[in-house]
């Protein structure tokens, strides 16, 4: 702790704890000492330690459990905006991704899906719905539509790896995507599988992905828990 810094001590402590969680030094399930022990060990006041811990509780990184103490829940996932899959990003970050396949079916394309994939409205498309988890904690609800005949989709494969890996394994070269990001409140139906309450903030993402021939190969409509997840942008000055 830098006591000569104008940065408040509670904020310095919260930043150090958050960094330790993100780097895996404090793994999910780890217990912090109680506030009194931490304050004595760090030479800080108890209110300072309490404020630092509360800021991380508010971010969803820590949780207070009665009879257990303050426990690390997970690290907040910061995902770069590039053409990559959530599975690959979580794995690269050491987050141990897992998948629950909720639905795989063939259905008529809605007007929105047909426009995104460049096919006739009402034509058959694959629909896949999955729940993506990290450290057994729900992170995102993923709904994807794909043209028929692109690749074989079955639950064991979808649970074992990411969709983009399956596309690449089928010889499809991912080239570019058109993507939009937003936010809204969760409905009761959406909140339940994500472990949230109705009205909780969700990040939304819609993405149409194209191969190297310009063909639309996938339209995704995804929901992310805002308490667990954020997108990172790199902004450049236009010359």
XYZ file of N, CA and C in Angstrom, residues 10-234:
675
model
N -8.548 2.068 0.490
C -9.522 1.002 0.219
C -9.503 0.648 -1.264
N -9.324 1.677 -2.131
C -9.311 1.430 -3.573
C -8.046 0.687 -3.974
N -6.905 1.055 -3.360
C -5.667 0.329 -3.644
C -5.815 -1.147 -3.286
N -6.415 -1.401 -2.120
C -6.600 -2.782 -1.681
C -7.555 -3.523 -2.608
N -8.655 -2.892 -2.989
C -9.617 -3.561 -3.869
C -8.989 -3.875 -5.221
N -8.139 -2.974 -5.731
C -7.475 -3.215 -6.999
C -6.500 -4.381 -6.906
N -5.771 -4.474 -5.783
C -4.830 -5.580 -5.611
C -5.560 -6.919 -5.503
N -6.670 -6.923 -4.781
C -7.454 -8.147 -4.653
C -8.067 -8.543 -5.993
N -8.582 -7.562 -6.734
C -9.182 -7.846 -8.039
C -8.138 -8.404 -8.999
N -6.931 -7.841 -8.963
C -5.856 -8.341 -9.817
C -5.504 -9.780 -9.459
N -5.458 -10.086 -8.151
C -5.139 -11.447 -7.713
C -6.210 -12.431 -8.164
N -7.476 -11.990 -8.176
C -8.575 -12.854 -8.626
C -8.470 -13.090 -10.126
N -8.230 -12.027 -10.893
C -8.158 -12.152 -12.349
C -6.969 -13.012 -12.784
N -5.867 -12.934 -12.041
C -4.675 -13.703 -12.399
C -4.720 -15.136 -11.876
N -5.737 -15.454 -11.069
C -5.875 -16.804 -10.552
C -5.132 -17.060 -9.261
N -4.434 -16.026 -8.728
C -3.755 -16.192 -7.433
C -4.781 -16.478 -6.343
N -5.908 -15.785 -6.419
C -7.055 -16.090 -5.569
C -8.072 -16.810 -6.447
N -8.105 -18.127 -6.368
C -8.970 -18.925 -7.229
C -10.404 -18.922 -6.720
N -11.375 -19.201 -7.606
C -12.761 -19.331 -7.162
C -12.877 -20.334 -6.022
N -13.589 -19.951 -4.977
C -13.729 -20.793 -3.796
C -12.773 -20.434 -2.683
N -11.733 -19.638 -2.992
C -10.775 -19.231 -1.956
C -11.475 -18.369 -0.915
N -11.060 -18.546 0.323
C -11.617 -17.762 1.424
C -10.643 -16.668 1.840
N -11.157 -15.451 2.013
C -10.351 -14.381 2.582
C -10.471 -14.447 4.102
N -9.477 -13.961 4.781
C -9.597 -13.877 6.236
C -10.713 -12.908 6.601
N -11.147 -12.947 7.839
C -12.177 -11.984 8.228
C -11.585 -10.580 8.246
N -12.463 -9.578 8.316
C -12.033 -8.185 8.197
C -11.032 -7.796 9.282
N -11.217 -8.312 10.479
C -10.308 -7.960 11.583
C -8.910 -8.503 11.311
N -8.837 -9.786 10.896
C -7.537 -10.394 10.603
C -6.843 -9.687 9.448
N -7.614 -9.382 8.383
C -7.034 -8.700 7.232
C -6.523 -7.317 7.606
N -7.307 -6.602 8.405
C -6.908 -5.256 8.808
C -5.610 -5.290 9.615
N -5.503 -6.246 10.546
C -4.296 -6.358 11.358
C -3.094 -6.762 10.505
N -3.318 -7.714 9.586
C -2.221 -8.210 8.763
C -1.697 -7.136 7.810
N -2.601 -6.298 7.315
C -2.216 -5.280 6.339
C -1.908 -3.920 6.969
N -2.169 -3.813 8.263
C -1.941 -2.539 8.922
C -2.922 -1.466 8.495
N -4.152 -1.881 8.208
C -5.195 -0.963 7.776
C -6.333 -0.953 8.783
N -7.170 0.055 8.693
C -8.319 0.098 9.580
C -9.384 -0.874 9.087
N -10.229 -1.314 9.993
C -11.282 -2.254 9.606
C -12.261 -1.619 8.602
N -12.664 -0.333 8.782
C -13.552 0.280 7.779
C -12.935 0.308 6.384
N -11.604 0.504 6.293
C -10.943 0.511 4.987
C -11.045 -0.855 4.322
N -10.773 -1.907 5.101
C -10.858 -3.262 4.562
C -12.301 -3.599 4.188
N -13.238 -3.198 5.028
C -14.657 -3.477 4.757
C -15.095 -2.816 3.453
N -14.661 -1.566 3.227
C -15.042 -0.848 2.008
C -14.438 -1.499 0.770
N -13.188 -1.956 0.887
C -12.540 -2.627 -0.248
C -13.274 -3.918 -0.606
N -13.615 -4.696 0.424
C -14.312 -5.962 0.185
C -15.700 -5.706 -0.392
N -16.397 -4.695 0.130
C -17.740 -4.413 -0.358
C -17.726 -4.008 -1.824
N -16.691 -3.283 -2.255
C -16.618 -2.878 -3.660
C -16.492 -4.098 -4.567
N -15.798 -5.149 -4.097
C -15.656 -6.364 -4.890
C -16.891 -7.248 -4.791
N -17.589 -7.177 -3.665
C -18.882 -7.857 -3.558
C -19.857 -7.243 -4.557
N -19.847 -5.901 -4.652
C -20.733 -5.199 -5.586
C -20.418 -5.553 -7.032
N -19.152 -5.848 -7.321
C -18.754 -6.239 -8.675
C -19.037 -7.707 -8.964
N -19.409 -8.464 -7.946
C -19.683 -9.884 -8.133
C -18.474 -10.778 -8.063
N -17.330 -10.233 -7.589
C -16.114 -11.033 -7.494
C -16.013 -11.780 -6.169
N -16.613 -11.217 -5.141
C -16.623 -11.840 -3.824
C -18.065 -11.994 -3.358
N -18.261 -12.934 -2.448
C -19.578 -13.102 -1.842
C -19.380 -13.383 -0.360
N -20.250 -12.826 0.466
C -20.219 -13.099 1.902
C -21.181 -14.231 2.204
N -20.668 -15.308 2.775
C -21.496 -16.464 3.098
C -21.526 -16.642 4.618
N -22.736 -16.716 5.148
C -22.897 -16.875 6.591
C -22.275 -18.182 7.056
N -21.464 -18.112 8.065
C -20.816 -19.294 8.608
C -19.591 -19.737 7.837
N -19.310 -19.086 6.702
C -18.153 -19.452 5.873
C -17.154 -18.316 5.810
N -17.655 -17.118 5.555
C -16.790 -15.948 5.427
C -16.873 -15.366 4.028
N -15.923 -14.532 3.692
C -15.888 -13.900 2.373
C -15.143 -14.808 1.409
N -15.795 -15.122 0.290
C -15.287 -16.138 -0.629
C -15.192 -15.570 -2.044
N -14.142 -15.978 -2.756
C -13.989 -15.601 -4.153
C -14.996 -16.390 -4.983
N -15.746 -15.676 -5.826
C -16.739 -16.346 -6.658
C -16.141 -16.689 -8.011
N -15.579 -15.742 -8.689
C -15.032 -15.925 -10.028
C -14.301 -14.656 -10.394
N -13.605 -14.683 -11.496
C -13.023 -13.456 -12.020
C -13.948 -12.881 -13.079
N -14.012 -11.578 -13.148
C -14.836 -10.905 -14.140
C -14.166 -11.061 -15.499
N -14.898 -11.575 -16.474
C -14.334 -11.822 -17.787
C -14.361 -10.546 -18.610
N -13.192 -10.132 -19.120
C -13.089 -8.996 -20.029
C -12.742 -9.550 -21.395
N -13.668 -9.421 -22.309
C -13.497 -10.052 -23.612
C -13.119 -9.020 -24.660
N -12.026 -9.229 -25.388
C -11.651 -8.284 -26.440
C -12.619 -8.386 -27.607
N -12.821 -7.278 -28.298
C -13.691 -7.279 -29.458
C -12.889 -7.716 -30.684
N -12.923 -8.998 -30.940
C -12.276 -9.555 -32.125
C -13.055 -10.791 -32.509
N -12.750 -11.333 -33.677
C -13.508 -12.483 -34.158
C -12.991 -13.752 -33.489
N -13.489 -13.987 -32.292
C -13.121 -15.180 -31.526
C -14.374 -15.657 -30.819
N -14.334 -16.896 -30.347
C -15.490 -17.449 -29.652
C -15.335 -17.245 -28.151
N -16.463 -17.223 -27.459
C -16.431 -17.105 -26.006
C -15.683 -18.282 -25.393
N -15.866 -19.472 -25.958
C -15.181 -20.663 -25.429
C -13.667 -20.467 -25.459
N -13.154 -20.013 -26.618
C -11.707 -19.822 -26.757
C -11.200 -18.730 -25.820
N -11.976 -17.639 -25.692
C -11.552 -16.539 -24.830
C -11.511 -16.966 -23.366
N -12.516 -17.725 -22.930
C -12.534 -18.198 -21.551
C -11.385 -19.168 -21.295
N -11.148 -20.063 -22.236
C -10.063 -21.034 -22.077
C -8.708 -20.327 -22.024
N -8.521 -19.326 -22.878
C -7.261 -18.578 -22.890
C -7.038 -17.832 -21.591
N -8.135 -17.447 -20.936
C -8.047 -16.719 -19.675
C -7.980 -17.660 -18.468
N -7.915 -18.978 -18.716
C -7.834 -19.938 -17.616
C -9.123 -20.096 -16.842
N -10.261 -19.874 -17.523
C -11.547 -19.864 -16.831
C -12.286 -21.215 -16.823
N -11.700 -22.255 -17.414
C -12.300 -23.596 -17.444
C -13.740 -23.557 -17.955
N -13.939 -23.258 -19.252
C -15.304 -23.183 -19.789
C -15.962 -24.550 -19.901
N -17.249 -24.583 -19.642
C -18.066 -25.768 -19.883
C -19.363 -25.302 -20.550
N -20.061 -26.250 -21.143
C -21.254 -25.915 -21.921
C -22.382 -26.871 -21.590
N -23.571 -26.320 -21.455
C -24.787 -27.127 -21.374
C -25.607 -26.849 -22.623
N -25.851 -27.873 -23.405
C -26.681 -27.714 -24.594
C -28.148 -27.778 -24.162
N -28.874 -26.724 -24.436
C -30.271 -26.634 -24.033
C -31.225 -27.021 -25.157
N -30.750 -26.823 -26.397
C -31.648 -27.098 -27.524
C -30.846 -27.202 -28.812
N -31.129 -28.209 -29.622
C -30.634 -28.295 -30.999
C -31.802 -28.754 -31.847
N -32.122 -27.998 -32.872
C -33.287 -28.322 -33.686
C -33.133 -27.690 -35.056
N -33.993 -28.101 -35.964
C -34.122 -27.466 -37.273
C -35.476 -26.787 -37.305
N -35.508 -25.526 -37.744
C -36.743 -24.766 -37.738
C -36.776 -23.811 -38.928
N -37.954 -23.291 -39.265
C -38.040 -22.290 -40.334
C -37.376 -20.989 -39.896
N -36.647 -20.358 -40.815
C -35.957 -19.113 -40.498
C -36.947 -17.967 -40.379
N -36.813 -17.213 -39.281
C -37.605 -15.999 -39.139
C -37.087 -14.954 -40.120
N -37.806 -13.843 -40.224
C -37.369 -12.771 -41.124
C -35.996 -12.250 -40.712
N -35.772 -12.107 -39.386
C -34.493 -11.603 -38.894
C -33.352 -12.556 -39.219
N -33.570 -13.844 -38.950
C -32.530 -14.845 -39.208
C -32.268 -14.970 -40.708
N -33.328 -14.979 -41.504
C -33.177 -15.100 -42.947
C -32.373 -13.933 -43.511
N -32.662 -12.718 -43.030
C -31.935 -11.546 -43.513
C -30.464 -11.627 -43.130
N -30.179 -12.100 -41.917
C -28.791 -12.190 -41.458
C -28.007 -13.224 -42.251
N -28.643 -14.367 -42.557
C -27.942 -15.461 -43.230
C -28.052 -15.391 -44.748
N -28.858 -14.460 -45.248
C -28.998 -14.326 -46.693
C -29.727 -15.486 -47.330
N -30.773 -15.999 -46.648
C -31.563 -17.103 -47.188
C -33.030 -16.675 -47.233
N -33.867 -17.512 -47.802
C -35.287 -17.197 -47.904
C -35.964 -17.356 -46.547
N -36.847 -16.435 -46.247
C -37.617 -16.540 -45.002
C -38.438 -17.825 -45.041
N -38.446 -18.561 -43.927
C -39.166 -19.826 -43.861
C -38.333 -21.029 -44.246
N -37.130 -20.786 -44.807
C -36.248 -21.903 -45.132
C -35.683 -22.536 -43.868
N -35.303 -23.794 -43.942
C -34.804 -24.496 -42.762
C -33.427 -23.979 -42.338
N -33.247 -23.847 -41.023
C -31.953 -23.491 -40.433
C -31.763 -24.312 -39.158
N -30.508 -24.523 -38.790
C -30.206 -25.125 -37.495
C -30.334 -24.056 -36.408
N -30.931 -24.416 -35.298
C -30.994 -23.541 -34.127
C -30.346 -24.268 -32.954
N -29.378 -23.598 -32.334
C -28.647 -24.178 -31.202
C -28.713 -23.197 -30.037
N -29.090 -23.684 -28.871
C -29.100 -22.856 -27.664
C -28.237 -23.529 -26.606
N -27.320 -22.733 -26.029
C -26.386 -23.282 -25.044
C -26.231 -22.322 -23.872
N -25.884 -22.879 -22.741
C -25.498 -22.096 -21.575
C -24.000 -22.284 -21.388
N -23.250 -21.185 -21.436
C -21.803 -21.260 -21.276
C -21.452 -20.889 -19.839
N -20.618 -21.733 -19.198
C -20.231 -21.544 -17.813
C -18.720 -21.409 -17.702
N -18.262 -20.756 -16.649
C -16.846 -20.690 -16.312
C -16.719 -20.997 -14.831
N -15.883 -21.970 -14.500
C -15.778 -22.435 -13.109
C -17.158 -22.803 -12.568
N -17.975 -23.423 -13.418
C -19.332 -23.883 -13.068
C -20.290 -22.736 -12.760
N -19.932 -21.523 -13.108
C -20.789 -20.362 -12.887
C -21.355 -19.911 -14.234
N -22.703 -19.784 -14.380
C -23.265 -19.349 -15.660
C -22.723 -17.986 -16.080
N -22.327 -17.887 -17.347
C -21.776 -16.646 -17.884
C -22.632 -16.063 -18.998
N -23.131 -16.927 -19.877
C -23.824 -16.419 -21.055
C -24.830 -17.439 -21.570
N -25.894 -16.902 -22.147
C -26.895 -17.715 -22.840
C -26.698 -17.466 -24.331
N -26.370 -18.515 -25.081
C -25.987 -18.381 -26.480
C -27.035 -19.019 -27.382
N -27.544 -18.240 -28.325
C -28.465 -18.772 -29.335
C -27.855 -18.516 -30.704
N -27.685 -19.589 -31.487
C -27.056 -19.482 -32.803
C -27.928 -20.140 -33.862
N -27.968 -19.524 -35.037
C -28.628 -20.108 -36.202
C -27.578 -20.310 -37.288
N -27.609 -21.475 -37.937
C -26.661 -21.801 -38.995
C -27.402 -22.371 -40.199
N -26.883 -22.134 -41.403
C -27.506 -22.735 -42.591
C -27.466 -24.260 -42.530
N -28.440 -24.874 -43.135
C -28.483 -26.331 -43.232
C -27.324 -26.826 -44.114
N -26.743 -27.966 -43.740
C -25.712 -28.595 -44.553
C -24.312 -28.076 -44.319
N -24.174 -27.128 -43.381
C -22.851 -26.552 -43.144
C -21.949 -27.529 -42.391
N -22.486 -28.124 -41.344
C -21.763 -29.133 -40.567
C -22.750 -29.898 -39.707
N -22.318 -31.039 -39.210
C -23.148 -31.851 -38.328
C -23.067 -31.289 -36.916
N -24.219 -31.059 -36.318
C -24.261 -30.513 -34.967
C -24.926 -31.522 -34.044
N -24.199 -31.962 -33.028
C -24.810 -32.823 -32.015
C -24.369 -32.352 -30.636
N -25.149 -32.701 -29.641
C -24.922 -32.202 -28.280
C -23.559 -32.569 -27.717
N -23.079 -33.829 -27.864
C -21.754 -34.155 -27.306
C -20.647 -33.262 -27.853
N -20.651 -32.994 -29.160
C -19.633 -32.126 -29.739
C -19.756 -30.697 -29.206
N -20.979 -30.202 -29.133
C -21.205 -28.830 -28.696
C -20.863 -28.655 -27.220
N -20.981 -29.717 -26.447
C -20.625 -29.641 -25.035
C -19.120 -29.774 -24.828
N -18.437 -30.372 -25.789
C -17.003 -30.634 -25.630
C -16.137 -29.465 -26.059
N -16.664 -28.600 -26.938
C -15.826 -27.536 -27.476
C -16.701 -26.388 -27.960
N -16.056 -25.381 -28.554
C -16.783 -24.213 -29.022
C -17.266 -24.376 -30.456
N -18.279 -23.604 -30.818
C -18.856 -23.680 -32.154
C -17.847 -23.290 -33.226
N -17.054 -22.260 -32.979
C -16.080 -21.844 -33.989
C -15.028 -22.928 -34.238
N -14.675 -23.678 -33.213
C -13.719 -24.776 -33.412
C -14.326 -25.855 -34.301
N -15.624 -26.110 -34.127
C -16.291 -27.098 -34.967
C -16.355 -26.620 -36.409
N -16.592 -25.322 -36.609
C -16.626 -24.774 -37.960
C -15.254 -24.907 -38.619
N -14.204 -24.574 -37.879
C -12.855 -24.690 -38.446
C -12.514 -26.149 -38.761
N -12.927 -27.051 -37.874
C -12.644 -28.474 -38.093
C -13.360 -28.995 -39.336
N -14.467 -28.332 -39.706
C -15.209 -28.724 -40.908
C -14.638 -28.079 -42.163
N -13.499 -27.377 -42.017
C -12.841 -26.777 -43.164
C -13.345 -25.406 -43.534
N -14.085 -24.766 -42.627
C -14.639 -23.436 -42.886
C -13.674 -22.386 -42.343
N -13.313 -21.428 -43.161
C -12.401 -20.361 -42.752
C -13.197 -19.135 -42.313
N -13.108 -18.788 -41.041
C -13.784 -17.600 -40.533
C -13.018 -16.369 -41.005
N -13.735 -15.411 -41.562
C -13.062 -14.256 -42.138
C -13.439 -12.937 -41.471
N -14.715 -12.692 -41.265
C -15.152 -11.408 -40.719
C -16.523 -11.566 -40.081
N -16.953 -10.513 -39.398
C -18.264 -10.548 -38.757
C -18.820 -9.141 -38.653
N -20.125 -9.058 -38.621
C -20.839 -7.815 -38.339
C -21.497 -7.989 -36.969
N -21.242 -7.075 -36.067
C -21.640 -7.272 -34.670
C -22.226 -6.008 -34.064
N -23.220 -6.180 -33.211
C -23.772 -5.062 -32.451
C -23.888 -5.473 -30.994
N -23.655 -4.511 -30.094
C -23.673 -4.760 -28.645
C -24.662 -3.807 -27.993
N -25.407 -4.315 -27.031
C -26.360 -3.488 -26.313
C -26.512 -3.955 -24.879
N -27.548 -3.484 -24.242
C -27.817 -3.865 -22.854
C -29.308 -3.707 -22.585
N -29.822 -4.557 -21.716
C -31.223 -4.457 -21.305
C -31.437 -5.279 -20.045
N -32.629 -5.175 -19.511
C -32.975 -5.926 -18.307
C -33.402 -7.345 -18.676
N -33.069 -8.298 -17.813
C -33.410 -9.706 -18.053
C -34.885 -9.953 -17.783
N -35.502 -10.748 -18.633
C -36.844 -11.240 -18.334
C -36.722 -12.389 -17.332
N -37.832 -12.800 -16.762
C -37.805 -13.899 -15.802
C -37.309 -15.188 -16.451
N -37.711 -15.426 -17.710
C -37.303 -16.639 -18.416
C -35.799 -16.622 -18.685
N -35.251 -15.470 -19.055
C -33.817 -15.353 -19.330
C -32.989 -15.413 -18.058
N -33.509 -14.831 -16.987
C -32.746 -14.726 -15.748
C -32.505 -16.083 -15.095
N -33.474 -16.980 -15.171
C -33.407 -18.242 -14.422
C -32.178 -19.079 -14.767
N -31.898 -19.396 -16.052
C -30.715 -20.224 -16.341
C -29.401 -19.504 -16.060
N -29.416 -18.161 -16.060
C -28.195 -17.396 -15.826
C -27.933 -17.156 -14.337
N -28.842 -17.602 -13.485
C -28.651 -17.402 -12.053
C -28.839 -15.958 -11.631
N -29.632 -15.208 -12.383
C -29.905 -13.817 -12.072
C -31.364 -13.658 -11.670
N -31.740 -12.443 -11.283
C -33.131 -12.153 -10.974
C -33.736 -11.360 -12.127
N -35.047 -11.447 -12.272
C -35.718 -10.690 -13.331
C -35.409 -9.207 -13.150
N -35.045 -8.572 -14.247
C -34.683 -7.161 -14.188
C -33.202 -6.913 -14.048
N -32.399 -7.974 -13.844
C -30.951 -7.810 -13.725
C -30.386 -7.324 -15.063
N -29.323 -6.524 -15.037
C -28.749 -6.031 -16.298
C -28.051 -7.144 -17.071
N -28.297 -7.187 -18.368
C -27.641 -8.131 -19.257
C -26.997 -7.367 -20.406
N -25.832 -7.824 -20.820
C -25.240 -7.348 -22.059
C -25.774 -8.209 -23.197
N -26.043 -7.601 -24.330
C -26.536 -8.338 -25.484
C -25.538 -8.213 -26.633
N -25.447 -9.251 -27.435
C -24.595 -9.203 -28.615
C -25.260 -9.965 -29.748
N -25.332 -9.344 -30.901
C -25.767 -10.018 -32.118
C -24.612 -9.986 -33.106
N -24.334 -11.131 -33.706
C -23.191 -11.237 -34.616
C -23.541 -12.124 -35.797
N -23.247 -11.626 -36.993
C -23.313 -12.442 -38.203
C -21.885 -12.670 -38.683
N -21.493 -13.921 -38.814
C -20.125 -14.279 -39.169
C -20.073 -14.763 -40.612
N -19.011 -14.365 -41.316
C -18.844 -14.707 -42.730
C -17.550 -15.497 -42.932
N -17.568 -16.395 -43.936
C -16.346 -17.120 -44.263
C -15.553 -16.351 -45.313
N -14.474 -16.956 -45.807
C -13.592 -16.235 -46.721
C -14.159 -16.098 -48.130
N -15.337 -16.669 -48.386
C -16.015 -16.462 -49.672
C -17.098 -15.399 -49.568
N -17.309 -14.870 -48.343
C -18.348 -13.877 -48.133
C -19.692 -14.465 -47.747
N -19.752 -15.788 -47.582
C -20.999 -16.456 -47.215
C -21.264 -16.314 -45.718
N -22.496 -15.985 -45.345
C -22.882 -15.937 -43.932
C -22.995 -17.362 -43.408
N -22.258 -17.651 -42.352
C -22.234 -19.032 -41.855
C -22.850 -19.168 -40.468
N -23.128 -18.044 -39.824
C -23.662 -18.143 -38.453
C -24.245 -16.806 -38.030
N -25.418 -16.863 -37.382
C -26.023 -15.682 -36.783
C -26.235 -15.974 -35.302
N -25.567 -15.205 -34.444
C -25.651 -15.429 -33.003
C -26.381 -14.300 -32.311
N -27.194 -14.665 -31.341
C -27.881 -13.686 -30.498
C -27.651 -14.116 -29.054
N -26.781 -13.395 -28.333
C -26.266 -13.856 -27.054
C -26.593 -12.893 -25.917
N -26.726 -13.462 -24.728
C -26.973 -12.694 -23.507
C -25.858 -12.980 -22.502
N -25.282 -11.932 -21.931
C -24.184 -12.070 -20.970
C -24.554 -11.399 -19.649
N -24.134 -12.011 -18.552
C -24.359 -11.409 -17.239
C -23.449 -10.198 -17.066
N -24.050 -9.014 -16.899
C -23.240 -7.799 -16.769
C -22.390 -7.824 -15.502
N -22.810 -8.572 -14.486
C -22.049 -8.650 -13.240
C -20.788 -9.498 -13.391
N -20.713 -10.279 -14.475
C -19.590 -11.199 -14.663
C -18.768 -10.896 -15.907
N -19.206 -9.969 -16.724
C -18.710 -9.935 -18.086
C -18.678 -8.515 -18.623
N -17.649 -8.223 -19.422
C -17.594 -6.923 -20.089
C -16.825 -7.073 -21.395
N -17.049 -6.152 -22.320
C -16.319 -6.110 -23.576
C -15.256 -5.028 -23.494
N -14.100 -5.300 -24.074
C -13.014 -4.318 -24.105
C -12.822 -3.795 -25.523
N -12.686 -2.481 -25.640
C -12.475 -1.831 -26.928
C -11.087 -1.215 -26.964
N -10.454 -1.264 -28.104
C -9.234 -0.471 -28.326
C -9.587 0.582 -29.353
